[in-house]
Every structure is written in C-alpha cells, then in structure tokens.
Short mmCIF file of C-alpha atoms in Angstrom, two decimals:
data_model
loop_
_atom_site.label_atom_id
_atom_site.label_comp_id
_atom_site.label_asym_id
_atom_site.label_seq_id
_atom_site.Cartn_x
_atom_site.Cartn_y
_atom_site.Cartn_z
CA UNK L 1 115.79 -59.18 2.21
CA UNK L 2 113.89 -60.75 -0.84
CA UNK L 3 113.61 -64.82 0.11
CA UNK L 4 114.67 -67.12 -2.93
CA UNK L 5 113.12 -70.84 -3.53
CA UNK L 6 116.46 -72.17 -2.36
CA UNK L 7 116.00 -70.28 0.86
CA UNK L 8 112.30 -71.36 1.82
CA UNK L 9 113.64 -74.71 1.17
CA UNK L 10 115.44 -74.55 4.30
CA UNK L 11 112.40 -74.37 6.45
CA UNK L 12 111.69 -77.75 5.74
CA UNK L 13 115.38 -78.32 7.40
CA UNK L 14 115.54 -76.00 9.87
CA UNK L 15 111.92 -76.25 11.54
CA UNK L 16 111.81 -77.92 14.64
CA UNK L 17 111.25 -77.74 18.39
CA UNK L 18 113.31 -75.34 20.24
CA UNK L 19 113.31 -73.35 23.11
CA UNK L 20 113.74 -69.01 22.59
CA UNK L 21 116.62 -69.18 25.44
CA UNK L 22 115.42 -66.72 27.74
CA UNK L 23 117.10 -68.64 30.06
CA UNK L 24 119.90 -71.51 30.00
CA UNK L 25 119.00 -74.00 30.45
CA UNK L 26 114.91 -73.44 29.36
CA UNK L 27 112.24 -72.81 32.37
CA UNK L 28 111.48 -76.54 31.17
CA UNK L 29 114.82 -78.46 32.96
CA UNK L 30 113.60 -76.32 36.46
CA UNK L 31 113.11 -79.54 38.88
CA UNK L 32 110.69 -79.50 41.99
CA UNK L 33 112.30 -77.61 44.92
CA UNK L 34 112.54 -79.24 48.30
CA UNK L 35 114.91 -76.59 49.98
CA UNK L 36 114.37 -72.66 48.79
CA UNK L 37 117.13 -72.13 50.80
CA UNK L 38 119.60 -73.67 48.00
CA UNK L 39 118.31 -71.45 45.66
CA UNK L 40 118.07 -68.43 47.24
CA UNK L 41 121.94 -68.77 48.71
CA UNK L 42 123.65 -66.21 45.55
CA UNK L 43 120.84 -63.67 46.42
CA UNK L 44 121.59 -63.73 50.38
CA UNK L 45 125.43 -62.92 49.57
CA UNK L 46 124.82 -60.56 46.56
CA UNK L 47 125.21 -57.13 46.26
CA UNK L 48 123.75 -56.90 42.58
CA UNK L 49 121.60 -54.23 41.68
CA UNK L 50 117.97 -55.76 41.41
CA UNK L 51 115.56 -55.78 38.21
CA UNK L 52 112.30 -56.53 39.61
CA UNK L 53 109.16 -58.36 38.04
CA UNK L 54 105.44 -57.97 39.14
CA UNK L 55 103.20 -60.60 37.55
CA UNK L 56 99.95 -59.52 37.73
CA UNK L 57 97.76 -62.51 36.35
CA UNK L 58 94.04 -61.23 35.77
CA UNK L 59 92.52 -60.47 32.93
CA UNK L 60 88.69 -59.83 32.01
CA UNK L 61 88.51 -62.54 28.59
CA UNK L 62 91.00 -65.04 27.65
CA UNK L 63 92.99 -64.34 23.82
CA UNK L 64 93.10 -67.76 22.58
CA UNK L 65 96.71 -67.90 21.35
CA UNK L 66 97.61 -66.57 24.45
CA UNK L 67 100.44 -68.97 26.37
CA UNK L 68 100.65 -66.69 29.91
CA UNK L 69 100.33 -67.66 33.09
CA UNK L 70 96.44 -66.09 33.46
CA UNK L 71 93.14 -65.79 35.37
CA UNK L 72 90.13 -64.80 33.75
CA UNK L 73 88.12 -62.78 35.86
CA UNK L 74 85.58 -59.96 35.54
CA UNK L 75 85.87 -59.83 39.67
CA UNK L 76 88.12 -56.79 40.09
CA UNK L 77 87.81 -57.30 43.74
CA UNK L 78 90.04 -60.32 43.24
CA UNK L 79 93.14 -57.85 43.06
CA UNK L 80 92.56 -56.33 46.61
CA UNK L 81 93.31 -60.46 47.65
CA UNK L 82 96.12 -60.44 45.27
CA UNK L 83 98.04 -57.25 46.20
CA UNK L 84 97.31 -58.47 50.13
CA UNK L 85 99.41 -61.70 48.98
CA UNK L 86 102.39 -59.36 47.12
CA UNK L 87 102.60 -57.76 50.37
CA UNK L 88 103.57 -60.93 52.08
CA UNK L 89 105.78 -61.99 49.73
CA UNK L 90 107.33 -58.86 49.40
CA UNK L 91 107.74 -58.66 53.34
CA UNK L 92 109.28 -62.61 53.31
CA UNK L 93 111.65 -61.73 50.31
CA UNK L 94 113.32 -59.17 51.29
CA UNK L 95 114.48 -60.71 54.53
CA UNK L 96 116.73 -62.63 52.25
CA UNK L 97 118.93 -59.12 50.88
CA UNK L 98 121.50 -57.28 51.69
CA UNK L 99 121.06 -53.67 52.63
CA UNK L 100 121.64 -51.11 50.40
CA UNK L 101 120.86 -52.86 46.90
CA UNK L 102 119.31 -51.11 44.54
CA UNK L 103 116.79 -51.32 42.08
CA UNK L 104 117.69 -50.18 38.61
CA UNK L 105 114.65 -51.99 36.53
CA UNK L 106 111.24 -52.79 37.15
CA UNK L 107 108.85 -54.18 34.61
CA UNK L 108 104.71 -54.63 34.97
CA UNK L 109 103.58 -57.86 33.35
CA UNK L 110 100.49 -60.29 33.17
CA UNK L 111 97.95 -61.03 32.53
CA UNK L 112 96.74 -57.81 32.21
CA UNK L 113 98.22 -54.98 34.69
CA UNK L 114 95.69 -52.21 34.00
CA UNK L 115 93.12 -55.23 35.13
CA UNK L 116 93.90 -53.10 38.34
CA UNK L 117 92.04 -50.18 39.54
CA UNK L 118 94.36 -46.78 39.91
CA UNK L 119 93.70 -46.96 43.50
CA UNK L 120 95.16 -50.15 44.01
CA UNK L 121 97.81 -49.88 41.50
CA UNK L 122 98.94 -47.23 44.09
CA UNK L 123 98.56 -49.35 47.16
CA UNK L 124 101.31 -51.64 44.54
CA UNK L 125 103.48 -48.78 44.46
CA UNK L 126 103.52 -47.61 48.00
CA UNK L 127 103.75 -51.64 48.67
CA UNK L 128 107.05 -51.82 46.61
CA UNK L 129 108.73 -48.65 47.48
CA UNK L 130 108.60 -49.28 51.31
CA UNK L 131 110.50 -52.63 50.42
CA UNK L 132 113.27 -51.10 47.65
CA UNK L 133 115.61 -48.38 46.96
CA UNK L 134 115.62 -47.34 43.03
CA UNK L 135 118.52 -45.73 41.74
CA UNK L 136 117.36 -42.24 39.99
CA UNK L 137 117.75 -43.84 36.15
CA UNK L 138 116.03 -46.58 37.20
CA UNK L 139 114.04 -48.28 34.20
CA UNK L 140 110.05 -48.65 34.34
CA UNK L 141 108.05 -50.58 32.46
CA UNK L 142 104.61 -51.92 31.99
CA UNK L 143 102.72 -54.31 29.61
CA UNK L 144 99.11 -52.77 28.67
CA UNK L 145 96.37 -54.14 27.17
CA UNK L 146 94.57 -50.80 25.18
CA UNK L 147 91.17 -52.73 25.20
CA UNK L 148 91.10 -52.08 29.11
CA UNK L 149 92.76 -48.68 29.36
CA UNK L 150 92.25 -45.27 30.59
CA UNK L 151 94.12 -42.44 31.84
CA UNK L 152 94.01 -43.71 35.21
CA UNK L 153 95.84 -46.70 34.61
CA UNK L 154 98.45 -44.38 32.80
CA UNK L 155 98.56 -41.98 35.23
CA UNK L 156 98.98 -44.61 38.16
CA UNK L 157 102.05 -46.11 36.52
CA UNK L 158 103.79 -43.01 35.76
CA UNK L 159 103.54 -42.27 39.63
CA UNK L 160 105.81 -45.20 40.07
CA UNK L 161 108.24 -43.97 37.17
CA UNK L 162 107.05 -45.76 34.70
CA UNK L 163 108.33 -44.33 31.32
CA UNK L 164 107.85 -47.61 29.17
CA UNK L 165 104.95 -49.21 28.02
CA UNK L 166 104.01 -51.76 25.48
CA UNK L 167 100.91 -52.84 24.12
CA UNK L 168 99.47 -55.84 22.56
CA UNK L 169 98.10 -55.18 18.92
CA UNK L 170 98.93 -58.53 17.38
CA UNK L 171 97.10 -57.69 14.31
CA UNK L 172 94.48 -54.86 12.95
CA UNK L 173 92.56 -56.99 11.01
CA UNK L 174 89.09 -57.82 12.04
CA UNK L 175 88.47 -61.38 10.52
CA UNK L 176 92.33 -62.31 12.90
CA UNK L 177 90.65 -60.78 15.60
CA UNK L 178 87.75 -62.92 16.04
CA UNK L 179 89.23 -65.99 14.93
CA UNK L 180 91.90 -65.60 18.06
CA UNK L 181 89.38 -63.82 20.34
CA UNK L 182 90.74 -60.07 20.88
CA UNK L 183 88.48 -57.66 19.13
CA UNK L 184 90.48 -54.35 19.31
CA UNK L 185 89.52 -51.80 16.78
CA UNK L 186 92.88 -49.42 15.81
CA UNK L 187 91.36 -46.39 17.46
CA UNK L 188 92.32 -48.14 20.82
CA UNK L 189 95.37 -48.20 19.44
CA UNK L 190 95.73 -44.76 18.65
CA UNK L 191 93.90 -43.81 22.28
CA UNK L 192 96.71 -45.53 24.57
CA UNK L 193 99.83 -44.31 22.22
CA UNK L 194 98.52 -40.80 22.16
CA UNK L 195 97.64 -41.10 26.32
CA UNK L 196 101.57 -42.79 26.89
CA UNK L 197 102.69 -39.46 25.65
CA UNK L 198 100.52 -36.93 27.44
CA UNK L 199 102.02 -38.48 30.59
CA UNK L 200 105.48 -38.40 29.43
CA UNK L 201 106.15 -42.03 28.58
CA UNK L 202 109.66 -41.74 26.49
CA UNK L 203 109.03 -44.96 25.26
CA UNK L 204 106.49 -47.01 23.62
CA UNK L 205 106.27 -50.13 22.01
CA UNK L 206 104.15 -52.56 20.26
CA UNK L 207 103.67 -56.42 20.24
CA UNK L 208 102.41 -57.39 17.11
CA UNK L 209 102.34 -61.58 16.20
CA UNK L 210 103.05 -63.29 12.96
CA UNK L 211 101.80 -67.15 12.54
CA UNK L 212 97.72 -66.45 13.78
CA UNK L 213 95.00 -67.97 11.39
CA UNK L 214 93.95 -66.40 8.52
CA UNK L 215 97.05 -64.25 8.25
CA UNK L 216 98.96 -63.18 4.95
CA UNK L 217 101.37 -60.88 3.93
CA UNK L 218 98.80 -58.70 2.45
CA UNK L 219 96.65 -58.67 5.61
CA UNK L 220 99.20 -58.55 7.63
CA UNK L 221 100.90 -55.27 5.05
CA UNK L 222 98.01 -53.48 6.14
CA UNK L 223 98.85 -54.07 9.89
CA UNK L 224 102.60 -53.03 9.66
CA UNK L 225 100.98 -49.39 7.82
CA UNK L 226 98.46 -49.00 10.46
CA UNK L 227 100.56 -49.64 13.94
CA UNK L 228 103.77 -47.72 11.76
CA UNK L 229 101.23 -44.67 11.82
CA UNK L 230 101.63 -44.76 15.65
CA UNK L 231 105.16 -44.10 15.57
CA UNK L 232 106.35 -46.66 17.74
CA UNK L 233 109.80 -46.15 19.46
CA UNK L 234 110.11 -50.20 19.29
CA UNK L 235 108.70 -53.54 17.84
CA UNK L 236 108.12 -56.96 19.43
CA UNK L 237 107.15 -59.19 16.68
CA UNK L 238 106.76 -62.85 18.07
CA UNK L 239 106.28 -65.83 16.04
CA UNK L 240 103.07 -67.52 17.37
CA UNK L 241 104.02 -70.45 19.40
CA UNK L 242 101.51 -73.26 18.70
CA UNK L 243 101.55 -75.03 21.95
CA UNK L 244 98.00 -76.33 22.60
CA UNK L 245 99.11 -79.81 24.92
CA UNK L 246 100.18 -76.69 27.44
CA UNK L 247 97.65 -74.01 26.69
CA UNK L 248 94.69 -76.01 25.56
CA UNK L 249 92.50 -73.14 24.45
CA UNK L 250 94.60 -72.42 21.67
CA UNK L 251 93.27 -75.51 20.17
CA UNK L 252 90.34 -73.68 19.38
CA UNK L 253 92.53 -71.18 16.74
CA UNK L 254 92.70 -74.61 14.87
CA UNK L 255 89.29 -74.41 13.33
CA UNK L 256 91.57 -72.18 11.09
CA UNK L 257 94.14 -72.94 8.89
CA UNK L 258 96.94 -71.58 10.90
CA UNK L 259 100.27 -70.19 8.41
CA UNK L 260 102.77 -72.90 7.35
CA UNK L 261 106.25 -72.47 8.46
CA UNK L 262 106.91 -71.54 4.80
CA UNK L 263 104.04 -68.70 5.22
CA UNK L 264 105.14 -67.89 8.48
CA UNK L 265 108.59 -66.85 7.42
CA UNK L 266 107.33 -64.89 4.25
CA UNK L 267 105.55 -62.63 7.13
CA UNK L 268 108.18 -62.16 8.94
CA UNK L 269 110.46 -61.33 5.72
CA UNK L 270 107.76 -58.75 5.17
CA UNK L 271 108.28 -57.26 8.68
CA UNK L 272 111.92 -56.94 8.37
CA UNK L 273 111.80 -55.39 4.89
CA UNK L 274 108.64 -53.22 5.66
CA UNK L 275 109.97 -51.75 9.21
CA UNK L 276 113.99 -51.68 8.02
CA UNK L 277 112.89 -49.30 5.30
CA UNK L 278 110.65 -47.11 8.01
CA UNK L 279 114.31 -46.61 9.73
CA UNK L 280 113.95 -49.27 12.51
CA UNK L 281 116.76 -51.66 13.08
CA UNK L 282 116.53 -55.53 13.38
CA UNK L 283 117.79 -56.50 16.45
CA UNK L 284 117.47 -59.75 16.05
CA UNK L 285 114.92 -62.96 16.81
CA UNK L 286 111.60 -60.57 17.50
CA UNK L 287 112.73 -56.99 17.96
CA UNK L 288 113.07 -54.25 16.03
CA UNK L 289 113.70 -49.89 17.49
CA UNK L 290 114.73 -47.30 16.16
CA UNK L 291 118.68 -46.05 15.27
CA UNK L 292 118.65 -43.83 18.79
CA UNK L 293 117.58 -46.63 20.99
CA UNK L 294 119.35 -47.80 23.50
CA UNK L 295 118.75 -51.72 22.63
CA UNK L 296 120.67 -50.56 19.30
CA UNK L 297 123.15 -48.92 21.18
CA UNK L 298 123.72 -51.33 23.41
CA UNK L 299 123.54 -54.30 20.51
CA UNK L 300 126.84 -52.31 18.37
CA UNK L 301 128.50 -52.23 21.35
CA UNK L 302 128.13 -56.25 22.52
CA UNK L 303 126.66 -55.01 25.46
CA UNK L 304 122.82 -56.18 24.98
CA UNK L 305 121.30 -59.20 27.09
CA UNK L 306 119.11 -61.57 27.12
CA UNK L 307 116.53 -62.36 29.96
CA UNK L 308 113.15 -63.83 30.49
CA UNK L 309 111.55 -60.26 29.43
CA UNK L 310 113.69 -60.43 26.00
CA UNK L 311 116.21 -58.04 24.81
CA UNK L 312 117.61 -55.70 27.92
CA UNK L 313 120.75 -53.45 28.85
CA UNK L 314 120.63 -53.89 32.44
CA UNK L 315 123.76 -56.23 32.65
CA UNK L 316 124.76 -57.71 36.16
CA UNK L 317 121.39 -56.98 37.52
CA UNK L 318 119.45 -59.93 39.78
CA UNK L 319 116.25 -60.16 38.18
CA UNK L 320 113.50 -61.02 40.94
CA UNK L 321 110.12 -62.06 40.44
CA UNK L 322 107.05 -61.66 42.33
CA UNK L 323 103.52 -63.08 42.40
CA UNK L 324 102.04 -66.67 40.26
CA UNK L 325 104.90 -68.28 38.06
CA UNK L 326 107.19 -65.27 38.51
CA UNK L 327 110.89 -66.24 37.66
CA UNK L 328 114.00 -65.39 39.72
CA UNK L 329 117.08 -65.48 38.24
CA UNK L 330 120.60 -64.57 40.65
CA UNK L 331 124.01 -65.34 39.60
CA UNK L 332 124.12 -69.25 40.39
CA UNK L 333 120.26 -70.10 40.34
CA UNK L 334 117.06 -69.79 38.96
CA UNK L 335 113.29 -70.09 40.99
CA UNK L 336 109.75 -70.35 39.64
CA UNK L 337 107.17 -69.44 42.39
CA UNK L 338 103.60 -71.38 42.15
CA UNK L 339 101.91 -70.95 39.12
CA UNK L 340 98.05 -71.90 41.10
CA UNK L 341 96.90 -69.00 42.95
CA UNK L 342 95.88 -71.13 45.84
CA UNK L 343 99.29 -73.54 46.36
CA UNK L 344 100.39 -69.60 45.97
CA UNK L 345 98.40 -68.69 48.91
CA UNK L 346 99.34 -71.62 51.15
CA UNK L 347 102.80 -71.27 50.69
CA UNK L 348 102.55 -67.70 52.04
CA UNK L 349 100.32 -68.74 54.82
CA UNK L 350 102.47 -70.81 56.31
CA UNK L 351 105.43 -68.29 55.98
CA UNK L 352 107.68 -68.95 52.98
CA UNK L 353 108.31 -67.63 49.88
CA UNK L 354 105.92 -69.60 47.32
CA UNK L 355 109.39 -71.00 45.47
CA UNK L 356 107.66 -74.64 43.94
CA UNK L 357 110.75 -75.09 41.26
CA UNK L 358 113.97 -73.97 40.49
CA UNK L 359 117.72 -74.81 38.89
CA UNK L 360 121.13 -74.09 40.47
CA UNK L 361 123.81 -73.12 37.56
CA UNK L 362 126.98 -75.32 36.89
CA UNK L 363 130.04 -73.42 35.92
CA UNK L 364 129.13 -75.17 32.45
CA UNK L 365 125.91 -74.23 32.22
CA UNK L 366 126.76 -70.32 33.14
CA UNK L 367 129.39 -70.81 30.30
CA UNK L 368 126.81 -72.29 27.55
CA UNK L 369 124.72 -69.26 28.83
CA UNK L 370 126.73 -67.09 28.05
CA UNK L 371 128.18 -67.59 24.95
CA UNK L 372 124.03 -68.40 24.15
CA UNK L 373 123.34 -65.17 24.67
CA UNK L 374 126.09 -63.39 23.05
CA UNK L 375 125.01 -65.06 19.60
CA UNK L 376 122.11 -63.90 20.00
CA UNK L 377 122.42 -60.36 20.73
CA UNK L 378 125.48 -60.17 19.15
CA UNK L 379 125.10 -62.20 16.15
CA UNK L 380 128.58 -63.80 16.03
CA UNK L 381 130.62 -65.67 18.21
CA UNK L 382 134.14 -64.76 19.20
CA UNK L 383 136.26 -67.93 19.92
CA UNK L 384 139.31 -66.06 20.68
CA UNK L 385 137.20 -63.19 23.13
CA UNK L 386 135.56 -66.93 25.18
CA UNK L 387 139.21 -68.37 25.53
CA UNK L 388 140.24 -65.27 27.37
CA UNK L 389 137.20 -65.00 29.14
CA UNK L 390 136.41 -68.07 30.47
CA UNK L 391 139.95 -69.49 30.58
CA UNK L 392 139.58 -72.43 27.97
CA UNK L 393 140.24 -73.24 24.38
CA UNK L 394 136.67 -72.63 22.82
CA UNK L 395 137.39 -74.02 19.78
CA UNK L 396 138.40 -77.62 21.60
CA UNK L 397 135.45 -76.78 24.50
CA UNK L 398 132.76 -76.40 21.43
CA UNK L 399 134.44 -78.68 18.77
CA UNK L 400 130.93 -80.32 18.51
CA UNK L 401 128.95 -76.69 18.21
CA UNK L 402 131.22 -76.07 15.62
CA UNK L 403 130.99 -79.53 13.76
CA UNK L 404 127.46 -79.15 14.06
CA UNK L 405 127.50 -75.54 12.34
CA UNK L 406 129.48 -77.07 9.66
CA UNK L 407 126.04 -77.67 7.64
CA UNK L 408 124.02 -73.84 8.16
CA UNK L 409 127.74 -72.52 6.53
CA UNK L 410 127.07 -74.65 3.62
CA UNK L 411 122.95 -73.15 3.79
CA UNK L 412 124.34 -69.68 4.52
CA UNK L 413 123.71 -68.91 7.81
CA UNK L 414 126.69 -68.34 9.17
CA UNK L 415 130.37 -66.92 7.64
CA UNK L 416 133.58 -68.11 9.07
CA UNK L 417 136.12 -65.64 10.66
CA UNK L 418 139.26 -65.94 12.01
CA UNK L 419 137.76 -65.34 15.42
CA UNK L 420 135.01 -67.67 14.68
CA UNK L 421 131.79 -66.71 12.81
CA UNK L 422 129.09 -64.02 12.03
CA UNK L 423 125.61 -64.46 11.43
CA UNK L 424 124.67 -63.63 8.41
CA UNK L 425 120.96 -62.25 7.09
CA UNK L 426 119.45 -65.27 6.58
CA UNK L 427 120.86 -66.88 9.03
CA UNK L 428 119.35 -64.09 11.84
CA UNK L 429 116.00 -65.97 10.41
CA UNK L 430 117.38 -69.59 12.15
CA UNK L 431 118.96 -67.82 14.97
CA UNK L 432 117.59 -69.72 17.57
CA UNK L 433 118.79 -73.48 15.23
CA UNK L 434 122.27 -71.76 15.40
CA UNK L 435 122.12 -71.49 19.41
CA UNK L 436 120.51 -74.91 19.47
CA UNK L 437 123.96 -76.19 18.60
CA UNK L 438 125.68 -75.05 22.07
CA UNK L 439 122.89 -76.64 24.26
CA UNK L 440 123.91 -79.69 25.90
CA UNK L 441 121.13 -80.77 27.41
CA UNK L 442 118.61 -80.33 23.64
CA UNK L 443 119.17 -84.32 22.83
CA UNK L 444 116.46 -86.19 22.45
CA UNK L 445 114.15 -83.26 21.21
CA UNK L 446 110.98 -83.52 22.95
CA UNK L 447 108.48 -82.38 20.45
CA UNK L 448 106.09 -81.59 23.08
CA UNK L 449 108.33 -79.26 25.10
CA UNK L 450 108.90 -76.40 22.55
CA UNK L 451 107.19 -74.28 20.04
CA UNK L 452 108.54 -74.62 16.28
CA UNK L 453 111.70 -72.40 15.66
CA UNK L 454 110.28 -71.23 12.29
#
C-alpha cells in the first residue's frame, strides 16, 4: 500500500501509549499475590490441553533495545543452578494437574536458549518429559540467537521435537548493529537457516525490528533482500518499543536519532509492500508467512489467537510458564512467577511455586478479551456472532467502543457492515488504537506504562 500525506497525518492522531494485548487486561494491571492458591484454582479443575513455556534468561552480552526479562552472563555454569531450580518447579507444579492432560505446544524462549550447553539442554528435556505427556502433533518451538549457535544446540532441540525455530536478525546493516549492540554479520544468518533444515526443522522464522537508530527505508530495503534470500517460512516484524524508564539500557540507543513515528510507519509500509509482493501474507500487527501456513489458515478461518508468544492456533490450550517472569495463563486467571533469580530461588526453597503476581478474570474481562482478540486476528468484529455468543446485545454492551470508532471511520480505518465492521488496510496499521477502544480499564493513559502504538 503506497501511504498518502493525508494518511501520515494520522500518526500525529493516532500515536500514543498502548499496550500490544497479549493479554487482557496487560501484564501491567497483574497485582501482588498473597494466595497462589486463588490463582491456580481453574488449573487444579482443568482438563485443558497444556502449551508450555520455558524461559531461559541468560545470555552472554546485553542488545540494548532489548526489553526481556535477562541475565548477562559469560558463566555457563550458571545454567546447571538454573535447570536444578526448573526441576523444582516443575516437580511443585505439577502437583497442581489433573492426570492425563496433555501437552500439545511447547515453546523455548529467553534470554538466549542456546546460552545452554547440548548436554544440559538434554538434562531440560529428560526434566520435562518425566513431568508431561505430549500428544504426537504436538508443536515445538525455540527462539535462537545465530550469534551463539551450533549444531549442537540444533541437534539438542530437535531431540525434544522441536520443528520451529526463530531467530533474531533485527537488521543486516552494520552501522544498526553497533549503534544497538548486536554485531551479527548475515553469514550467521545463512549458517543457522541452512543448519534448521539439515535437522528437519519444517519451520523457520525471522524477527527482524523496525524503529532502531539510524534506520531508513533504504537501509532497511537492503535488509528485507538479504533475510528474503533465506527463504523464511514466516516474519516477526516488531515495532521497537522505546521503553527506557523500564529497560534503562536502551537509553543508551538515544545517542542516535531514533525514527519518528512518521519514519517508523514508512518502514513498516515498506515491509508490507516488499514481503506481500515476495508471496507472504500480512497477518496482521507484526506477522507476516507464507499462503500454506497454518497462521494463514487458521486467520481465513477466524480460528487464529492471540497469546503472550503472539499469533498461535492452539485454541483452548492452558498456557503454563516456567522459570524468571514466566506467565501462566488458565481459563479464569493469569500468574507471573519472580522476575529476580534469587526471590526465584527462595520461593522454591521454601516449597512453593515462585507465583509473586497475578490477575483472576471477570466474566467482563474474559468478554473484552475476547472480542480483543478476535479484531485482531480477525480484523473485523461481528456484533451479531458476540450477541449469540456471549448472550448480550453487543451493540448496547459496546455502545461506547462503537461511539468511540465513530472518528477512525471518518480516517478510514474501519468500514461499517451490517454485522458491524472490517478493518480496512490502513486501518491494520492502527490496529492496536482500534482495540484500545474496547479496553475498560485504558483511562487515564499512563504514558509511562506502554510503548507508542505507531
């Protein structure tokens, strides 16, 4: 899509805090938790398949723009301490389950999870499978940083089923490199994609971010040719999330001019114009795959979700998350564990689950979820579909949402329907403004909670 004047305009409108809604409410409303016990209650009486998460924290040098939950280490000894602590959460958790769930979805994360020797990512594996039951489809993923990576680390994944992977690239060029503190030439690149498929990885995708200093389209051109080269079977493209009274290192990125919204949103009308014609679909928000993929699939037919990894199929599943900051979500809660290693540690020592904050759901907050998510992995709303469903009159439930969408239909964002409204192109560029309007809890903004949504 080709951006007129009258459409950058609306940056200057539409720019302002707001969370990415991995989650309804954000990870920010999660209060202190006195009892785990109310939070865990949904997973004791569940019988939900279970998508697990593994965050393994380490990594050798901090990227500045970087807003993870990290420890910078060159010590890999530090994992042997780590995967003893896994073991005891994994050993307290699953005291908490029914028998006889099963996992259908696992996903690495960090940090960096090839910070980990082979050897001890199979004392992880032989750690999880004594605890859980996979299903034979079962999904496996893993984040991988191509900097650290050999065919161990591949190798070692792919003995726990891992068929995924993605891989940071965030941008080829060398004078973006330094200036946000990841040096990684392309043939690093080209090394991990071509090791994901001697080891059978079906899938592979890449993280590239728009929004660093010293980025422009042509610059950043020359990234999209070089990482298209590889072939990718999916895109994450993030918009750089400027956060630096949470993540003060990335104050440093500041000592160059970082992209104005305006800029930003010319790069990311460059990715969608530049990856669309290579024969990948837009998904929406940050990710792109190809025609076959079952995120596109899953996307035509309004089945696609939305979790704290991003865009997923798994529907129904209870997402649980182990190690530092790890997020649980079940059916009526979510639970953050401790994001310092050593209130981690205690926790454990004294024999229960490191749960330091959480949220329990409100039928109207599972409601706002809902029809959060479905606008944005479906791109439109249907009114008549949410009566039905949730056993209300959604045009009298969301008669403010609705008022307040009355202005991006005048912009173009949105087209009325008789079953309530479609997002339009440009409007898939606000998406997250356009979910903003269904969040009851966004007033007052507080500028210092979110990253800008352009």
């Amino acid at each position: 899509m080709e951006l007129s004047e009258a459409d950058l305009a609306l940056i200057e409108k539409y720019s302002r805090p707001g969370p990415r809604y991995t989650s309804y409410p954000p990870a920010n409303h999660f209060a202190p938790v006195e009892d785990a016990q109310a939070v865990l209650a949904a997973t004791e009486t569940s019988t939900a398949p279970l998508s697990l998460y593994f965050h393994l924290p380490f990594c050798e040098t901090l990227c500045w723009f970087c807003g993870c939950h990290t420890i910078t280490t060159l010590n890999h000894d530090r994992a042997d301490d780590y995967l003893d602590l896994l073991e005891q959460e994994l050993a307290l958790f699953t005291r908490h389950l029914q028998p006889g769930r099963s996992v259908t979805q696992m996903h690495f994360g960090g940090g960096t999870p090839n910070f980990f020797t082979a050897a001890q990512l199979d004392r992880l594996g032989e750690m999880i499978h004594a605890h859980f039951a996979f299903t034979d489809d079962a999904e496996i993923s893993v984040e991988l940083d191509p900097r650290r990576l050999d065919e161990s680390h591949i190798a070692a994944f792919a003995r726990m089923g891992a068929t995924r992977a993605s891989f940071g690239v965030q941008d080829c060029n060398e004078d973006v490199q330094k200036a946000i503190h990841r040096e990684q030439p392309h043939e690093q690149n080209i090394a991990a994609m071509e090791l994901l498929r001697k080891h059978g990885y079906t899938s592979a995708n890449i993280d590239l971010i728009y929004g660093l200093p010293l980025q422009n389209p042509e610059s950043f051109n020359a990234t999209l040719d070089a990482v298209l080269g590889l072939k990718p079977d999916r895109f994450a493209i993030f918009n750089y999330a400027h956060v630096p009274w949470i993540k003060p290192a990335q104050k440093i990125l500041e000592r160059h001019p970082l992209p104005t919204p305006r800029e930003k949103l010319k790069l990311l009308q460059l990715c969608i114009a530049k990856l669309t014609s290579a024969g990948y679909e837009y998904i929406g928000l940050d990710h792109f795959a190809l025609p076959d993929d079952e995120l596109v699939i899953a996307q035509k037919n309004k089945s696609l979700q939305r979790n704290f990894q991003g865009y997923s199929t798994k529907a129904g599943v209870e997402i649980c998350g182990f190690g530092i900051s790890a997020i649980s979500q079940s059916a009526g809660a979510f639970r953050q564990n401790e994001k310092d290693l050593t209130a981690y540690r205690d926790a454990l020592a004294k024999g229960r689950l490191p749960i330091t904050r959480g949220y329990q759901l409100t039928d109207e907050d599972k409601l706002r979820g809902n029809v959060i998510m479905r606008l944005m992995c479906d791109l439109s709303l249907d009114f008549d579909a949410l009566s039905t469903q949730w056993n209300i009159d959604a045009r009298e439930h969301f008669a403010s949402a609705i008022a307040q969408l009355e202005e991006p239909a005048k912009d173009g964002l949105i087209i009325w329907t008789d079953y309530g409204f479609d997002v339009t192109e440009l409007g898939r560029l606000f998406i997250r403004n356009l979910a903003m309007c269904f969040d009851a809890y966004l007033q007052p903004v507080n500028e210092q909670r979110y990253s800008s949504t352009v």
